[in-house]
Short mmCIF file of C-alpha atoms in Angstrom, two decimals:
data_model
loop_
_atom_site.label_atom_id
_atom_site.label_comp_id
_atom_site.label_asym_id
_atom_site.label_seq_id
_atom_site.Cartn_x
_atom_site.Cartn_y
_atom_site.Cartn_z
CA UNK J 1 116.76 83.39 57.08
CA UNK J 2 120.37 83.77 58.57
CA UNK J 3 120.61 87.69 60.49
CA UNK J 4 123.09 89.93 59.44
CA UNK J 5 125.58 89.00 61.73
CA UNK J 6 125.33 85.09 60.33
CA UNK J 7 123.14 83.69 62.95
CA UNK J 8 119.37 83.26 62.40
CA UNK J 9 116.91 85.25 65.10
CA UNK J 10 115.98 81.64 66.85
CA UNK J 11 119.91 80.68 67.01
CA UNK J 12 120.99 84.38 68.71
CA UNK J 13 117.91 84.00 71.31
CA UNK J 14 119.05 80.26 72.29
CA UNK J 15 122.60 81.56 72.70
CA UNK J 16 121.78 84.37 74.66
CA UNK J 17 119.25 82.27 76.90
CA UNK J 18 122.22 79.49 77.32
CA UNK J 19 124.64 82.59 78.56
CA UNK J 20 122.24 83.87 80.69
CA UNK J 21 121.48 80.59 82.83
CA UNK J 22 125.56 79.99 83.11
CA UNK J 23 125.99 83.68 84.44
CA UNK J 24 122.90 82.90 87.25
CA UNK J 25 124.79 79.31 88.03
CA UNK J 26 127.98 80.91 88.55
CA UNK J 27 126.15 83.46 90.59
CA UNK J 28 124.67 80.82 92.61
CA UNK J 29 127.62 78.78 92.95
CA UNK J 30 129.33 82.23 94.64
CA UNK J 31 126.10 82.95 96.55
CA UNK J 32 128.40 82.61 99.88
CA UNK J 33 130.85 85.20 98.25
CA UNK J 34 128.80 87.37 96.43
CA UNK J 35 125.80 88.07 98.58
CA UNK J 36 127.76 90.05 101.63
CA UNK J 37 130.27 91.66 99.00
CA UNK J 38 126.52 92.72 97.47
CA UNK J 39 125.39 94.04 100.79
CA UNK J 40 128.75 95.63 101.47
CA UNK J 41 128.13 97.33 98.40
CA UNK J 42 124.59 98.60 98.48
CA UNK J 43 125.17 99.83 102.36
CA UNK J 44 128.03 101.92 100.86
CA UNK J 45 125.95 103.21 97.65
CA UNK J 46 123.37 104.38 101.07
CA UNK J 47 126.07 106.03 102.85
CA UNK J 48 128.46 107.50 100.51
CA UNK J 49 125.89 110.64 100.36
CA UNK J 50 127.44 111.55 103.27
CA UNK J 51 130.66 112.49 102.72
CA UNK J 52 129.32 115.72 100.66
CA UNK J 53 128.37 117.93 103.46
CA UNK J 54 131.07 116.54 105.58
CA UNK J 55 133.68 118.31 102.68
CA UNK J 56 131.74 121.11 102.57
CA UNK J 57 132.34 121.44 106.22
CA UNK J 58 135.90 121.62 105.49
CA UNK J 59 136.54 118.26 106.63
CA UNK J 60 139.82 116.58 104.62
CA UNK J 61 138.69 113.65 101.80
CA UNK J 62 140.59 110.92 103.83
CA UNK J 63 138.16 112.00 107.32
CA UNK J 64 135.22 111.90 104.96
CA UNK J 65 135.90 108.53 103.74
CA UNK J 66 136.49 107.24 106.83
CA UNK J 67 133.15 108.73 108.25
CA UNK J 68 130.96 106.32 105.30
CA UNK J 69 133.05 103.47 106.53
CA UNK J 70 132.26 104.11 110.27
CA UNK J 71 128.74 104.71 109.17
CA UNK J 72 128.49 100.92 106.97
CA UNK J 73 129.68 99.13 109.53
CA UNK J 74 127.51 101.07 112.48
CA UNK J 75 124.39 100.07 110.34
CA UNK J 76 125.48 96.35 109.62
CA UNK J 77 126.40 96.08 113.39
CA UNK J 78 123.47 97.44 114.37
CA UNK J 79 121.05 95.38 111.76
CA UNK J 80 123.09 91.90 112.55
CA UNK J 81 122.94 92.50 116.78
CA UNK J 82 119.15 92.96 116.51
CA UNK J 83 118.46 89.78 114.73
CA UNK J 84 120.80 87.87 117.08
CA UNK J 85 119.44 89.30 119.62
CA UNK J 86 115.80 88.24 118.54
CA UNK J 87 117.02 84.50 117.71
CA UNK J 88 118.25 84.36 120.60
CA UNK J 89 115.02 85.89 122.91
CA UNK J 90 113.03 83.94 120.71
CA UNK J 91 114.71 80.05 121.35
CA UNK J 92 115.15 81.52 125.87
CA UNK J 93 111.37 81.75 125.31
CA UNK J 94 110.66 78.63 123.56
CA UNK J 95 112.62 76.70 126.20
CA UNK J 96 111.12 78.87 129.40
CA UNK J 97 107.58 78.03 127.79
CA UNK J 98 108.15 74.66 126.56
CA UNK J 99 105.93 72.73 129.19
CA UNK J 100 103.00 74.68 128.18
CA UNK J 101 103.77 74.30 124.72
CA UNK J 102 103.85 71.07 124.74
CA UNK J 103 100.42 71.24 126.87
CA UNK J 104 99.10 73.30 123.62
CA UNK J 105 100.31 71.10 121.27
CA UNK J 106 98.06 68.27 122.89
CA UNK J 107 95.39 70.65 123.30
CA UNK J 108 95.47 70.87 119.36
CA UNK J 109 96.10 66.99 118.69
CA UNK J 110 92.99 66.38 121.33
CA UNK J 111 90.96 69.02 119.21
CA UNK J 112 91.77 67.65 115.51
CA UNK J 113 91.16 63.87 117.14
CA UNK J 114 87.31 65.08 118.03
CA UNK J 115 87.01 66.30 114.12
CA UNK J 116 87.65 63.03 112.94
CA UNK J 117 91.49 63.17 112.33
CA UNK J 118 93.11 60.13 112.58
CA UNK J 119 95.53 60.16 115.37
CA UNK J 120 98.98 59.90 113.47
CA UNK J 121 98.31 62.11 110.85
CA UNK J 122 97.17 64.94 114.27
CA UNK J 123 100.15 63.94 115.53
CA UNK J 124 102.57 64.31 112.41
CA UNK J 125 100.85 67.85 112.23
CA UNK J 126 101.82 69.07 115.78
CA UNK J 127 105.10 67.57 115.66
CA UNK J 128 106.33 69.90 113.10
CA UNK J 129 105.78 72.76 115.70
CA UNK J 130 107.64 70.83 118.73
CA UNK J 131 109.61 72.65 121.44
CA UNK J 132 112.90 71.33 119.84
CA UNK J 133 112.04 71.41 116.49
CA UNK J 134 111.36 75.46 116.75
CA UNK J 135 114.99 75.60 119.28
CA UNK J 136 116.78 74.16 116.50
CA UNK J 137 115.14 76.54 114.14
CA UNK J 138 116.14 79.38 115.63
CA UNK J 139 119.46 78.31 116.15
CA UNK J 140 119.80 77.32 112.76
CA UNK J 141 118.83 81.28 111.90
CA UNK J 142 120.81 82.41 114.52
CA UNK J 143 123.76 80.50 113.27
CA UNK J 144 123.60 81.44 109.66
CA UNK J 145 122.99 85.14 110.93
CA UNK J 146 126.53 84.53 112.08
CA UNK J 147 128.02 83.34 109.26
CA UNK J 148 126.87 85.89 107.35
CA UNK J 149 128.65 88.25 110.07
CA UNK J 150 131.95 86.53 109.65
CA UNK J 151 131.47 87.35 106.26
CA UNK J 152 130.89 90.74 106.58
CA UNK J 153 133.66 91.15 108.41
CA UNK J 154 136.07 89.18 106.10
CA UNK J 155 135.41 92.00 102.95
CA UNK J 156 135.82 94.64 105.59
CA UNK J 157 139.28 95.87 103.63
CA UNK J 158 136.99 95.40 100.63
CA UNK J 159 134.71 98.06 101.92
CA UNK J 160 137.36 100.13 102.82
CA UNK J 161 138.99 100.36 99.02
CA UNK J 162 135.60 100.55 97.79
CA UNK J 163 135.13 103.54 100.02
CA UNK J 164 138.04 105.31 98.98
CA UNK J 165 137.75 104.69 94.89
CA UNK J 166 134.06 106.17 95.40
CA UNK J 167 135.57 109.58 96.37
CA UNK J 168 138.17 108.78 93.65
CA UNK J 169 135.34 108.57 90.68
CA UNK J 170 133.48 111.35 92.03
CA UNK J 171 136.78 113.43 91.55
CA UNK J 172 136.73 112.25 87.63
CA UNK J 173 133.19 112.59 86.75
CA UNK J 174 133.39 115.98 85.37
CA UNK J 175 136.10 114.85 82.94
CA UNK J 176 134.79 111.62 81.20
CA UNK J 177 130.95 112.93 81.80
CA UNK J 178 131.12 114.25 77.92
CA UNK J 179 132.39 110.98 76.60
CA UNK J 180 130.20 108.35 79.17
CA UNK J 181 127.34 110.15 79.69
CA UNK J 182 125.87 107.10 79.26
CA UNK J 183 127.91 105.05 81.71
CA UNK J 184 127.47 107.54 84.11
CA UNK J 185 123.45 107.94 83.50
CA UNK J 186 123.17 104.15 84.51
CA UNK J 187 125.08 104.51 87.75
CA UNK J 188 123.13 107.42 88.62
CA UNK J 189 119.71 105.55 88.13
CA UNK J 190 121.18 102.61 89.77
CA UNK J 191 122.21 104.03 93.33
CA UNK J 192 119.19 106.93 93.07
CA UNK J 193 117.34 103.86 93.23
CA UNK J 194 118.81 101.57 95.94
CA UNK J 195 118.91 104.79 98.66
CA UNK J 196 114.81 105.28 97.29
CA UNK J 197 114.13 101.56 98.00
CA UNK J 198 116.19 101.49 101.35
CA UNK J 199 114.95 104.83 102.39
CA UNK J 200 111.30 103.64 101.81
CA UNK J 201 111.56 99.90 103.58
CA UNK J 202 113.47 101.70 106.71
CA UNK J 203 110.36 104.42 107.14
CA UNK J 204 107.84 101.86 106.69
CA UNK J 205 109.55 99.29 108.54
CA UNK J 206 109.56 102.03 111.46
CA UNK J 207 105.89 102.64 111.50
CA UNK J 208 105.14 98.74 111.00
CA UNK J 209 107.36 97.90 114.08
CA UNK J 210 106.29 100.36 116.57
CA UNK J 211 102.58 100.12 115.98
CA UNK J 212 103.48 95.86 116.07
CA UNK J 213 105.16 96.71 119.08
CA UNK J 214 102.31 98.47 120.74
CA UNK J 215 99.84 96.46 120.11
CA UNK J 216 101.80 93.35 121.48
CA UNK J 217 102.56 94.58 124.69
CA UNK J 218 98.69 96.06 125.18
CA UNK J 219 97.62 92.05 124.19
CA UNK J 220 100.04 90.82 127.18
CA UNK J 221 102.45 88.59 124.05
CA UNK J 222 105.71 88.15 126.19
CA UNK J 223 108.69 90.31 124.60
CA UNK J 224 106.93 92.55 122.22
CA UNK J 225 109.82 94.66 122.07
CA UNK J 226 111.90 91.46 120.64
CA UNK J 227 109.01 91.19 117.26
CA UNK J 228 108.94 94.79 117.23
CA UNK J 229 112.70 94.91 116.20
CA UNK J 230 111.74 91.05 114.22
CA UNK J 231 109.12 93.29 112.40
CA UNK J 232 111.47 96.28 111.25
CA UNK J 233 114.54 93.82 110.33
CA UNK J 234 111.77 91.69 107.98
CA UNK J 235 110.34 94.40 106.58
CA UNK J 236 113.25 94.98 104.11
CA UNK J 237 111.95 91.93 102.65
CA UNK J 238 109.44 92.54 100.12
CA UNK J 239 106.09 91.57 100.19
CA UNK J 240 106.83 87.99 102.23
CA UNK J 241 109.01 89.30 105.40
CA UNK J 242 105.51 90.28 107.73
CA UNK J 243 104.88 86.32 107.44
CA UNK J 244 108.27 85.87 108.76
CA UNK J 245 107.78 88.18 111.75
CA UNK J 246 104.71 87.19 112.40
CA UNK J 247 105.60 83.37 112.61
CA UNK J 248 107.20 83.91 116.12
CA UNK J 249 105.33 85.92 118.03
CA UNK J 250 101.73 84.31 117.02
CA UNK J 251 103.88 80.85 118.15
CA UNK J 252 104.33 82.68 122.02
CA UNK J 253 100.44 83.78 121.83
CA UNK J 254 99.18 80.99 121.35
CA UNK J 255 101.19 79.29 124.37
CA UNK J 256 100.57 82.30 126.75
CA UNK J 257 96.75 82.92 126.01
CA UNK J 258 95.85 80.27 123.67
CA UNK J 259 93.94 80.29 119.90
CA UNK J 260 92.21 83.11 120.81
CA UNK J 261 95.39 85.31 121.51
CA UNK J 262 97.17 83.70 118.67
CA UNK J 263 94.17 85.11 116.66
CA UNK J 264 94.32 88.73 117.82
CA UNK J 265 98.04 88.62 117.03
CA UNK J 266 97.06 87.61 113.31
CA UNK J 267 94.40 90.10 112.85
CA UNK J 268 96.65 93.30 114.36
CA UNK J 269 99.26 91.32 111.62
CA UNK J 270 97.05 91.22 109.25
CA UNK J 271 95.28 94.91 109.71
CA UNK J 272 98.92 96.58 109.87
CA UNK J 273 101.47 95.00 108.20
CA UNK J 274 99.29 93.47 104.75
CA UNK J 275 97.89 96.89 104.80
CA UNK J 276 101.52 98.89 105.19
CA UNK J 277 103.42 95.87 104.05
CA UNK J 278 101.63 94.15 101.37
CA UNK J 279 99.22 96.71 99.58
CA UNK J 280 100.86 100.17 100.56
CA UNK J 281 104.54 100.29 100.65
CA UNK J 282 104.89 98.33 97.12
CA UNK J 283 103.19 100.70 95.60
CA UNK J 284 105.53 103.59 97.05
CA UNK J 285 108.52 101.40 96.49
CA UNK J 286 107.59 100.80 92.87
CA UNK J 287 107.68 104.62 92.40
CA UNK J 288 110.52 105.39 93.86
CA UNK J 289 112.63 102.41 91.95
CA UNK J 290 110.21 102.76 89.01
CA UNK J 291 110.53 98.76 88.71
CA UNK J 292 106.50 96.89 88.28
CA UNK J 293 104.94 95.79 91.15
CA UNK J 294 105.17 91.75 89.87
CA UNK J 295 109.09 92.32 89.27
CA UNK J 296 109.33 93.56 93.08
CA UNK J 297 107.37 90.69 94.13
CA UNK J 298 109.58 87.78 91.80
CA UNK J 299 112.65 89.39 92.56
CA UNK J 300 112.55 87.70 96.12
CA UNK J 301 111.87 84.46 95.19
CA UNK J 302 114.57 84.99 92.35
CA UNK J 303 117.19 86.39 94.26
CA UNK J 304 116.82 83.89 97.28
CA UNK J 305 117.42 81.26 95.07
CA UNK J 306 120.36 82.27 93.34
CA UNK J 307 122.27 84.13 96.29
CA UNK J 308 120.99 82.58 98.90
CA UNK J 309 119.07 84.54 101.84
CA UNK J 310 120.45 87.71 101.72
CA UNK J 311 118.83 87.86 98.33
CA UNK J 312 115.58 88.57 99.80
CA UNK J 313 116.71 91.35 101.43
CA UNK J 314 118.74 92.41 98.20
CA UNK J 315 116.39 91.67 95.34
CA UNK J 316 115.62 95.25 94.12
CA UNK J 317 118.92 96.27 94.10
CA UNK J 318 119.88 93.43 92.26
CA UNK J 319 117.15 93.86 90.27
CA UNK J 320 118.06 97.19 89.56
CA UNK J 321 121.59 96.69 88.72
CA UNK J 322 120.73 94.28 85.90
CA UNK J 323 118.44 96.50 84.38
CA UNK J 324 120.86 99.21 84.50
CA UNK J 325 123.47 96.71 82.93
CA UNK J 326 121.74 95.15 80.08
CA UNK J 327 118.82 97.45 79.37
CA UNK J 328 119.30 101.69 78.27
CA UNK J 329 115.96 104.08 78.06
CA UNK J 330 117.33 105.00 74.57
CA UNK J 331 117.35 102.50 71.37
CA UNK J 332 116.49 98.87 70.86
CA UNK J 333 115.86 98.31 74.36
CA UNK J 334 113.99 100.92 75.25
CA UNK J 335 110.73 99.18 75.33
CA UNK J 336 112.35 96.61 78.04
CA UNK J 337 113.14 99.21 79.78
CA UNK J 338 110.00 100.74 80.04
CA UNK J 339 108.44 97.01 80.50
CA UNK J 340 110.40 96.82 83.71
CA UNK J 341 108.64 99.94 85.07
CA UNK J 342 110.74 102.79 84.57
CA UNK J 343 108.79 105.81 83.33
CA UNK J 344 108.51 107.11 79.79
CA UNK J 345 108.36 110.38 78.21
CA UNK J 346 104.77 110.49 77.56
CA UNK J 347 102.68 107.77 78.88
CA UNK J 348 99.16 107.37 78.36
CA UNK J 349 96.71 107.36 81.70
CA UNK J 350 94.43 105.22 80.88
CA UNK J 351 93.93 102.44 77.78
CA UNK J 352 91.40 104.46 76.06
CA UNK J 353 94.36 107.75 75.77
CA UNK J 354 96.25 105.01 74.40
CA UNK J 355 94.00 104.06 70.86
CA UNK J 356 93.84 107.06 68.59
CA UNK J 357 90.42 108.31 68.10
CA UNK J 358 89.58 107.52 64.63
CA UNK J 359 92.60 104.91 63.79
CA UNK J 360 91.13 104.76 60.32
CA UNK J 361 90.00 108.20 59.24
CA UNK J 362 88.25 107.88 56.29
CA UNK J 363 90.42 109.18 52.78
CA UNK J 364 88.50 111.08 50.34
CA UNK J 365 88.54 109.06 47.33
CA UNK J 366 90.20 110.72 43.89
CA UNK J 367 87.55 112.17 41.59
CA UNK J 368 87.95 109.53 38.57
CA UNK J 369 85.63 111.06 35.96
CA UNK J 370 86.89 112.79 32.79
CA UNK J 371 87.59 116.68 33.46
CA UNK J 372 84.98 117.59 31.53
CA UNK J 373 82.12 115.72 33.46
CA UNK J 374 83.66 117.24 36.80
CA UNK J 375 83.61 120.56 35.26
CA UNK J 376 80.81 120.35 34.56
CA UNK J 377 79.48 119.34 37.68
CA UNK J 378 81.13 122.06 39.69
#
C-alpha cells in the first residue's frame, strides 16, 4: 500500500539507499579535496577552545583568531615533520642494513626450504619483504605524506576564513539559540565529541609511545626514538594503527638480532599497545564520543575507502558528523540514534532490568453469575 506521501515503504527505502551511495561516490571522487579540507576542519573544531581565555585576557577578537590559526598549523606542522621524518629514518635504515637483510632473508628461504617448501614459492614469500621493495614503500608513504602537505597548505586561506566565521557564530549564538536550538544542539555534540576523541587518542598515544620507546632502546632495536614518534602518530588510528607501527621496527629487529629479537619486539607490541590500543582505549573512546565499539572499529575501513588515507585517521569525526546530520535524539530517529551509541535517558544495566517482571500479570476475571447468586455468596 502506497505511504502517505505517494510512495510505498519499499520504493522510499530504495530511493534513499540509491541517494546515499551517489553522496559516498561523490565523496570518494573528492577524496583528494575533501579529506585535508576535513582535517583542516576538525584541527580547528580542537583549537578554537582557545580563543576563550585568550578574550578573557583582554586580548582583541582579531589576536585571538589569529592565535587558533597559529595553533592549527603548529600541530599539522608538527604531526606531518614527524612522519617524514620517520619515512625517511626508516628507508636510511633499510639501505644502511640492506646486506644483512638480504643475509636474513636467505636465512628464512634456507629455513622454509628444510620444512618442505618448495623453493619458488620460499622465494616468492621473501621477496615481498626485499630491501627495495620496503625503500620504495617508504618512499611511496613518504611521498603521499607530502602530498597531503601541499594540500594542507593549499586550504591554508580556507582555514583562515573558517577561523574568523567561528568567532563570528559564536557572536550570534545567543540570538538564534531560541529559534535553532536544535541546530545548535547538533554542533555542540558534534565538536564536544571530536576534542573527546582527539583528546583521548593524543593521551593514549603518549603513554603507548614512550613505554614503545623504552622498551626498544633497552632491547638494542636501532632508532627507537623514530617508532616511538611512528607509535604516537598511528595511534590516532583506531584499532589497526599499532599493526602499522609495529610493521617497521619488528622489520629492523629481526635484521639486527634476528627471529628472536623480532619476537620480543612483537610481544612488548602485543603486551602494550593491544592492551592500551586494542582493548582499553576503545572502550574510553566509545564513552567519550558515545558512538559503539563496532561503529569505531568499521568507521576505518569505511572512511579509508571513501576519502582515502586520511580517513583512518578521521573516521570518528566523520562518523560523528553524519550522525549529527541525519540522525536527532528526539522523534523518529531517536532509536538510530541511540543504536549508534549515544546514551539514553534511562537505560537498562543489564537484559534482565530490561523485561518487566510479570509481562503478563494475570486480570481478575468479571464475576458472570446473576446478582443474586453472588449475593448470595458474599
Amino acid at each position: 500500500m502506497a505511504s502517505p506521501q505517494g510512495l510505498a515503504p519499499a520504493t522510499r527505502t530504495l530511493l534513499t539507499l540509491a541517494a546515499f551511495v551517489v553522496t559516498l561516490a561523490g565523496l570518494h571522487a573528492a577524496g583528494g579535496f575533501f579529506a585535508p579540507i576535513m582535517l583542516a576542519v576538525v584541527l580547528v573544531i580542537i583549537c578554537h577552545p582557545l580563543r576563550i581565555p585568550l578574550e578573557r585576557r583582554g586580548w582583541k577578537p582579531w589576536m585571538a583568531t589569529t592565535a587558533v590559526i597559529v595553533t592549527v598549523y603548529l600541530i599539522l606542522a608538527i604531526l606531518v615533520a614527524m612522519l617524514v621524518f620517520a619515512g625517511i629514518r626508516f628507508t636510511d635504515l633499510v639501505r644502511s642494513y640492506s646486506d644483512e637483510l638480504q643475509q636474513s632473508l636467505a636465512d628464512v628461504t634456507t629455513w622454509l626450504g628444510s620444512l618442505g617448501v618448495d623453493q619458488s614459492t620460499a622465494s616468492s614469500i621473501t621477496s615481498e619483504i626485499n630491501p627495495s621493495q620496503v625503500v620504495n614503500a617508504a618512499t611511496s608513504v613518504a611521498s603521499t605524506v607530502l602530498s597531503i602537505a601541499g594540500s594542507f597548505f593549499f586550504v591554508l586561506a580556507y582555514v583562515i576564513f573558517m577561523g574568523v566565521d567561528a568567532a563570528r557564530y559564536d557572536r550570534g549564538r545567543p540570538a538564534f539559540l531560541p529559534t535553532k536550538s536544535d541546530v545548535f544542539e547538533r554542533a555542540t555534540i558534534f565538536n564536544r565529541g571530536v576534542r573527546s576523541y582527539f583528546v583521548v587518542s593524543a593521551t593514549f598515544g603518549a603513554i603507548v609511545a614512550v613505554i614503545d620507546g623504552i622498551a626498544l632502546y633497552l632491547l638494542g632495536v636501532p632508532a627507537a626514538v623514530v617508532w616511538a614518534i611512528l607509535a604516537f602518530v598511528t595511534n590516532f588510528i583506531p584499532n589497526i594503527g599499532f599493526i602499522i607501527g609495529l610493521i617497521p621496527p619488528m622489520l629492523l629487529a629481526f635484521v639486527v638480532g634476528g627471529w628472536e629479537l623480532a619476537l620480543w619486539v612483537l610481544v612488548v607490541y602485543c603486551l602494550v599497545n593491544v592492551t592500551l590500543q586494542v582493548m582499553v582505549q576503545p572502550r574510553f573512546v566509545s564513552d567519550a564520543v558515545n558512538i559503539t565499539l563496532t561503529l569505531s572499529f568499521v568507521s576505518v575501513v569505511f572512511w579509508t575507502f571513501i576519502i582515502g588515507p586520511l580517513g583512518a585517521i578521521l573516521a570518528v569525526p566523520m562518523t560523528l558528523l553524519t550522525r549529527a546530520m541525519l540522525l536527532q535524539k528526539n522523534g523518529s530517529n531517536a532509536f538510530y540514534f541511540w543504536i549508534s551509541g549515544e546514551t539514553g535517558a534511562e537505560e537498562p544495566t543489564s537484559p534482565d532490568d530490561a523485561v518487566p517482571a510479570d509481562p503478563h500479570p494475570e486480570i481478575e476475571a468479571p464475576d458472570e453469575r446473576p446478582p443474586a447468586i453472588a449475593d448470595a455468596t458474599a
